[in-house]
Every structure is written in structure tokens, then in C-alpha cells.
Tab-separated table of C-alpha atoms in Angstrom:
chain	number	residue	atom	x	y	z
A	206	MET	CA	149.735	129.111	169.410
A	207	ILE	CA	146.511	131.574	169.346
A	208	THR	CA	146.023	133.660	166.153
A	209	THR	CA	144.251	136.527	164.802
A	210	LYS	CA	143.014	136.475	161.676
A	211	SER	CA	143.495	138.759	158.329
A	212	GLN	CA	140.785	140.091	156.639
A	213	ARG	CA	141.329	137.747	153.825
A	214	GLU	CA	141.068	134.804	156.467
A	215	ILE	CA	137.774	136.163	158.063
A	216	GLU	CA	136.180	136.477	154.616
A	217	LEU	CA	137.125	132.682	153.849
A	218	MET	CA	135.488	131.669	157.237
A	219	ARG	CA	132.471	133.530	156.732
A	220	LYS	CA	132.004	131.659	153.545
A	221	ALA	CA	132.938	128.391	155.065
A	222	GLY	CA	130.335	129.289	158.046
A	223	GLU	CA	127.724	130.070	155.548
A	224	ILE	CA	127.886	126.574	154.068
A	225	VAL	CA	127.509	124.903	157.664
A	226	PHE	CA	124.802	127.282	158.614
A	227	ASN	CA	122.721	126.378	155.102
A	228	ALA	CA	123.945	122.482	155.648
A	229	HIS	CA	122.061	122.967	159.146
A	230	GLU	CA	119.036	124.465	157.207
A	231	ALA	CA	119.193	121.328	154.401
A	232	VAL	CA	119.535	118.507	156.975
A	233	LYS	CA	116.960	119.767	159.716
A	234	LYS	CA	114.177	119.281	157.070
A	235	GLU	CA	114.794	115.908	157.063
A	236	ILE	CA	114.839	114.958	160.626
A	237	LYS	CA	111.961	113.147	161.191
A	238	PRO	CA	110.771	109.603	162.570
A	239	GLY	CA	112.203	106.872	160.395
A	240	VAL	CA	115.193	108.017	159.043
A	241	SER	CA	118.913	106.970	159.414
A	242	THR	CA	121.309	108.788	160.729
A	243	LYS	CA	123.394	107.604	157.912
A	244	TYR	CA	121.130	109.239	155.289
A	245	LEU	CA	121.429	112.621	157.364
A	246	ASP	CA	125.047	112.372	156.794
A	247	SER	CA	124.421	111.827	153.170
A	248	VAL	CA	122.229	114.668	152.967
A	249	VAL	CA	125.176	117.018	154.887
A	250	HIS	CA	127.928	115.851	152.533
A	251	ASP	CA	126.087	116.036	149.594
A	252	TYR	CA	125.532	119.765	150.145
A	253	ILE	CA	128.919	120.616	151.273
A	254	MET	CA	130.519	119.235	148.419
A	255	SER	CA	128.115	120.935	145.890
A	256	GLN	CA	129.274	124.250	147.455
A	257	ASP	CA	133.329	123.770	146.677
A	258	ALA	CA	133.884	122.687	150.262
A	259	THR	CA	134.849	119.520	151.924
A	260	PRO	CA	133.135	117.943	155.248
A	261	SER	CA	135.717	119.150	157.988
A	262	PHE	CA	134.868	115.697	160.064
A	263	LEU	CA	135.346	113.110	157.366
A	264	GLY	CA	138.470	111.108	157.914
A	265	TYR	CA	139.745	113.325	160.768
A	266	ASN	CA	141.814	110.897	162.805
A	267	GLY	CA	139.916	108.558	161.357
A	268	PHE	CA	136.473	109.556	161.794
A	269	PRO	CA	133.833	107.721	159.330
A	270	GLY	CA	131.340	110.288	158.953
A	271	SER	CA	130.702	113.913	157.541
A	272	ILE	CA	128.688	114.663	160.411
A	273	CYS	CA	128.444	113.743	163.931
A	274	ALA	CA	125.096	112.704	164.585
A	275	SER	CA	124.404	111.883	168.421
A	276	VAL	CA	121.084	110.759	169.640
A	277	ASN	CA	119.673	111.010	173.023
A	278	ASP	CA	122.247	109.842	175.650
A	279	VAL	CA	124.807	110.499	173.087
A	280	LEU	CA	126.872	113.483	173.684
A	281	VAL	CA	129.098	114.125	171.003
A	282	HIS	CA	131.104	112.349	168.040
A	283	GLY	CA	127.889	110.014	167.131
A	284	ILE	CA	129.018	107.912	163.878
A	285	PRO	CA	126.253	108.284	161.471
A	286	SER	CA	124.783	104.376	160.594
A	287	LYS	CA	122.034	102.790	158.645
A	288	GLU	CA	121.270	100.973	161.691
A	289	VAL	CA	120.358	103.844	164.045
A	290	ILE	CA	116.660	105.010	162.725
A	291	LEU	CA	115.368	107.898	164.361
A	292	LYS	CA	111.980	107.396	166.202
A	293	ASP	CA	109.349	109.918	167.616
A	294	GLY	CA	110.323	111.561	171.048
A	295	ASP	CA	113.909	111.264	169.997
A	296	ILE	CA	116.381	114.605	170.339
A	297	ILE	CA	119.525	114.515	167.781
A	298	SER	CA	122.666	116.636	167.962
A	299	ILE	CA	124.053	117.399	164.518
A	300	ASP	CA	127.593	118.647	164.100
A	301	ILE	CA	128.644	119.989	160.997
A	302	GLY	CA	131.990	121.083	159.644
A	303	ALA	CA	132.945	122.467	156.448
A	304	ILE	CA	136.488	123.633	154.932
A	305	TYR	CA	136.232	126.416	152.142
A	306	LYS	CA	139.608	127.201	150.477
A	307	GLY	CA	141.619	125.973	153.419
A	308	TYR	CA	139.266	127.612	156.349
A	309	HIS	CA	136.959	125.880	158.958
A	310	GLY	CA	133.077	126.817	159.935
A	311	ASP	CA	132.228	124.390	162.521
A	312	SER	CA	128.551	124.450	164.231
A	313	ALA	CA	126.473	122.072	166.035
A	314	TRP	CA	122.446	122.068	166.835
A	315	THR	CA	120.284	119.948	168.795
A	316	TYR	CA	116.926	119.246	167.309
A	317	PRO	CA	113.521	117.479	168.431
A	318	VAL	CA	112.338	114.388	166.354
A	319	GLY	CA	108.330	114.482	166.158
A	320	GLU	CA	107.109	115.277	169.655
A	321	ILE	CA	109.678	115.215	172.364
A	322	SER	CA	108.676	115.357	176.028
A	323	ASP	CA	108.714	118.467	178.405
A	324	GLU	CA	111.906	117.413	180.024
A	325	ALA	CA	113.864	117.185	176.635
A	326	LYS	CA	112.245	120.304	175.616
A	327	LYS	CA	113.663	122.237	178.819
A	328	LEU	CA	117.171	120.611	177.998
A	329	LEU	CA	117.373	122.084	174.529
A	330	GLU	CA	115.740	125.239	175.554
A	331	VAL	CA	118.441	125.568	178.566
A	332	THR	CA	121.361	124.521	176.599
A	333	GLU	CA	120.559	126.989	173.484
A	334	ALA	CA	120.283	129.708	175.917
A	335	SER	CA	123.602	128.646	177.465
A	336	LEU	CA	125.289	129.352	174.581
A	337	PHE	CA	123.929	132.563	174.192
A	338	GLU	CA	124.563	133.359	177.700
A	339	GLY	CA	128.526	132.675	176.968
A	340	LEU	CA	128.167	134.790	174.158
A	341	LYS	CA	127.234	137.600	176.045
A	342	ALA	CA	131.030	137.639	177.103
A	343	VAL	CA	132.671	137.732	173.986
A	344	LYS	CA	134.211	140.844	173.243
A	345	ALA	CA	138.059	141.755	172.917
A	346	GLY	CA	139.668	142.573	176.447
A	347	ASN	CA	137.791	140.070	178.084
A	348	ARG	CA	138.943	136.399	179.372
A	349	ILE	CA	138.113	132.823	178.227
A	350	GLY	CA	137.020	132.455	181.828
A	351	ASP	CA	134.328	134.716	181.198
A	352	ILE	CA	132.943	132.702	178.482
A	353	GLY	CA	132.713	129.292	180.708
A	354	ALA	CA	131.508	131.266	183.766
A	355	ALA	CA	128.793	133.071	181.970
A	356	VAL	CA	127.559	129.069	180.491
A	357	SER	CA	127.825	127.396	183.819
A	358	ALA	CA	126.353	130.007	185.885
A	359	TYR	CA	123.090	130.015	183.486
A	360	VAL	CA	123.189	125.829	183.481
A	361	LYS	CA	123.889	125.725	187.309
A	362	PRO	CA	120.268	126.537	188.646
A	363	PHE	CA	118.444	123.743	186.424
A	364	GLY	CA	120.508	121.098	188.196
A	365	PHE	CA	121.849	119.591	184.575
A	366	GLY	CA	125.580	118.751	184.438
A	367	VAL	CA	128.077	120.381	182.421
A	368	PRO	CA	130.767	118.038	181.263
A	369	ILE	CA	134.264	119.213	181.603
A	370	GLU	CA	136.318	117.042	179.533
A	371	TYR	CA	134.832	118.403	176.159
A	372	THR	CA	135.240	122.133	175.308
A	373	GLY	CA	134.914	124.546	172.698
A	374	HIS	CA	138.241	125.705	170.849
A	375	GLY	CA	139.787	128.085	168.305
A	376	ILE	CA	139.183	127.298	164.706
A	377	GLY	CA	140.564	128.760	161.495
A	378	SER	CA	142.937	126.687	159.284
A	379	ASN	CA	142.710	123.894	161.558
A	380	MET	CA	139.494	122.465	162.646
A	381	HIS	CA	140.809	122.865	166.417
A	382	GLU	CA	143.437	125.370	167.155
A	383	ASP	CA	144.219	126.924	170.607
A	384	PRO	CA	142.869	128.125	172.916
A	385	SER	CA	140.371	125.528	174.628
A	386	VAL	CA	136.956	127.473	175.625
A	387	PRO	CA	135.733	125.482	178.603
A	388	ASN	CA	131.963	125.623	179.339
A	389	TYR	CA	132.993	126.574	183.051
A	390	GLY	CA	135.501	128.811	184.362
A	391	ILE	CA	136.489	131.857	186.659
A	392	MET	CA	135.485	135.566	185.768
A	393	GLY	CA	138.374	137.566	184.578
A	394	LYS	CA	140.615	134.256	184.527
A	395	GLY	CA	142.293	132.585	181.333
A	396	VAL	CA	143.342	133.920	177.690
A	397	LYS	CA	142.687	137.329	176.858
A	398	LEU	CA	140.296	137.695	174.105
A	399	ARG	CA	141.895	139.735	170.959
A	400	GLU	CA	140.063	141.210	168.104
A	401	ASN	CA	140.080	138.917	165.051
A	402	MET	CA	140.455	135.817	167.027
A	403	THR	CA	138.320	133.135	165.944
A	404	LEU	CA	136.377	130.521	168.331
A	405	ALA	CA	134.125	127.650	167.941
A	406	ILE	CA	132.065	127.925	171.676
A	407	GLU	CA	130.065	125.067	172.184
A	408	PRO	CA	128.079	124.165	175.318
A	409	MET	CA	127.227	120.598	176.136
A	410	VAL	CA	124.670	119.806	178.739
A	411	GLN	CA	123.350	116.371	180.369
A	412	LEU	CA	120.146	116.137	182.132
A	413	GLY	CA	121.989	114.149	184.748
A	414	SER	CA	125.598	113.545	185.932
A	415	HIS	CA	128.434	115.808	184.220
A	416	LEU	CA	130.265	112.332	183.822
A	417	THR	CA	130.562	110.786	180.408
A	418	GLU	CA	131.746	107.252	179.027
A	419	THR	CA	133.625	106.766	175.316
A	420	MET	CA	132.324	103.545	174.030
A	421	SER	CA	134.285	100.610	172.356
A	422	ASP	CA	134.158	102.174	168.730
A	423	GLY	CA	136.661	105.209	170.379
A	424	TRP	CA	134.168	107.967	169.502
A	425	THR	CA	130.996	107.689	170.555
A	426	VAL	CA	130.844	109.696	173.898
A	427	LYS	CA	127.614	108.773	176.135
A	428	SER	CA	126.261	110.614	179.817
A	429	ILE	CA	127.235	107.927	182.145
A	430	ASP	CA	123.966	107.560	183.635
A	431	ARG	CA	122.411	107.303	179.869
A	432	LYS	CA	120.307	110.461	180.227
A	433	LEU	CA	119.563	113.036	177.562
A	434	THR	CA	122.474	115.262	176.536
A	435	ALA	CA	122.400	118.196	174.145
A	436	HIS	CA	125.066	120.509	172.258
A	437	PHE	CA	124.937	123.933	170.827
A	438	GLU	CA	127.480	125.447	168.786
A	439	HIS	CA	128.550	128.336	166.833
A	440	THR	CA	131.917	129.791	165.257
A	441	VAL	CA	132.377	133.481	165.818
A	442	LEU	CA	134.801	136.419	165.174
A	443	ILE	CA	135.558	138.436	168.059
A	444	THR	CA	135.196	142.280	167.328
A	445	LYS	CA	136.050	145.217	169.611
A	446	ASP	CA	132.709	145.660	171.073
A	447	GLY	CA	131.353	142.208	170.870
A	448	PHE	CA	131.249	139.473	168.436
A	449	GLU	CA	130.086	138.151	164.914
A	450	ILE	CA	128.527	134.775	164.349
A	451	LEU	CA	130.149	133.190	161.474
A	452	THR	CA	127.877	130.040	161.215
A	453	ARG	CA	124.906	132.055	160.086
A	454	THR	CA	123.719	133.523	156.568
A	455	LYS	CA	125.331	136.558	154.966
A	456	GLU	CA	123.418	138.571	157.108
A	457	ALA	CA	125.573	137.618	159.876
A	458	TYR	CA	124.344	138.015	163.617
A	459	LYS	CA	126.802	140.516	165.092
A	460	HIS	CA	126.634	141.977	168.681
């Protein structure tokens, strides 16, 4: 069921989103060669708990971390580990969710570790830009297909792969709600966007093939050809004329 949110719910989601944004601000300062993804997980966990909130991911369907820490060819759902030590030239996607008084915020960002290759820089640049291209299609009256079409149209000329199995989603009192928000689509098709709907929009892009493989742990998803991957995500509120990014500061980004 697709829901629109009341003003009370929107305020709680703004707070959850602000906590997620500030958790990203805290953890990105710690991303450097020699640190483990488990350490980064502890930074985020401690910050979220200090804000009278709880991590959305911890224990979700048995997931053992407070963040998803996905390095290089890991697209999503990387499990934080003391054994995974960042090195110069890596890229790492940090996906963070927080629950504040029953409502979720969710945002992923891909960060460089030290000095990265030109190829990796281009992947990050294109994937981040594709998120904002998708957001341009967000306003009441438009369709879900408009978002995915905008994302894929931006990415396609670069020859990068866009996985089809993993999508954005509605969000609110549950972390994953209807509708799904694919990173591909047909303009004018799909669910109509309504004012006060809340969505997590999250382009995921791979340097090579769009195909993926899930590892034996049941969580870690890698690119099939083991090439670099990137992931950028914001939680947004649909407004009459556009959108508001909830996973930002109090001075929320509106368009």
C-alpha cells in the first residue's frame, strides 16, 4: 500500500533524515587507509544512538551491522568487518538508516579512500549526478517511470551498467514501503507521484556489466565481473512543485 504522510510524520522523518545526514558527516571524516569497516560501523552506531534514535539496519532480517559498508566491487549490503581494512585507492559506499520515534531516514553515499583512479572518480561523478537527474523528475503528478528513465538516460552514454534487481523504495514507518523506485523506466508510466509521499531514491551503477551476484553470506552483492560499483541515495518528500531532500541538514534542500 502506498501512503502519503501527515505533517506530524513528515516532521519526524525530517528529524530521522537529519540524523542520517549528520551520521554521514561523522563517518566520512574517519574514512582513510588503515581503518576497518567495523570501526566505521561503530562510529555511525554510536552517533545514531546518541540522538535518541536507533539504526534501521541493525537486526533487519538478521543483518548484523548498523551500516552497509560496500567496498569496490560490492554493490550493496556489505557487512561491516574487522577483517575489511580500507586501502588507498578504494571506494566505499556507506548506507545509513536511522529510526526516530518510529520513522526512518535512509541515505547512501560513495566515498573515495585516499587517492583514487580517474576511472573511479568518473564512476562516482556519474552516479552522484544521476541521482540528481532522477530528482529532477520528482514532483506531484509525475510518474515513477519518469525517475528511472532520467537516471538510466544519464548513465547510459557512459557505458556503465545499471543493475535491475535493486531499486529505491517508499519509506516511512517502515524502511521499505511501496512503491519500488527502479533506476530505469519509461516516461509517463508507473505509479503517479502524490504530494506528501516519501521515497528513497538510490541509483546504483557499475563500471561494467549490469549483472550482480550474491555471496554465500546471503547479503553481500558484488558486480558479476568484479568491477567497481557506486551507490548514492537520498530520502525525499514529494511536494506540489518538486521535492524536499530529508536526508540533509535542517536547512533542507528544496526544489
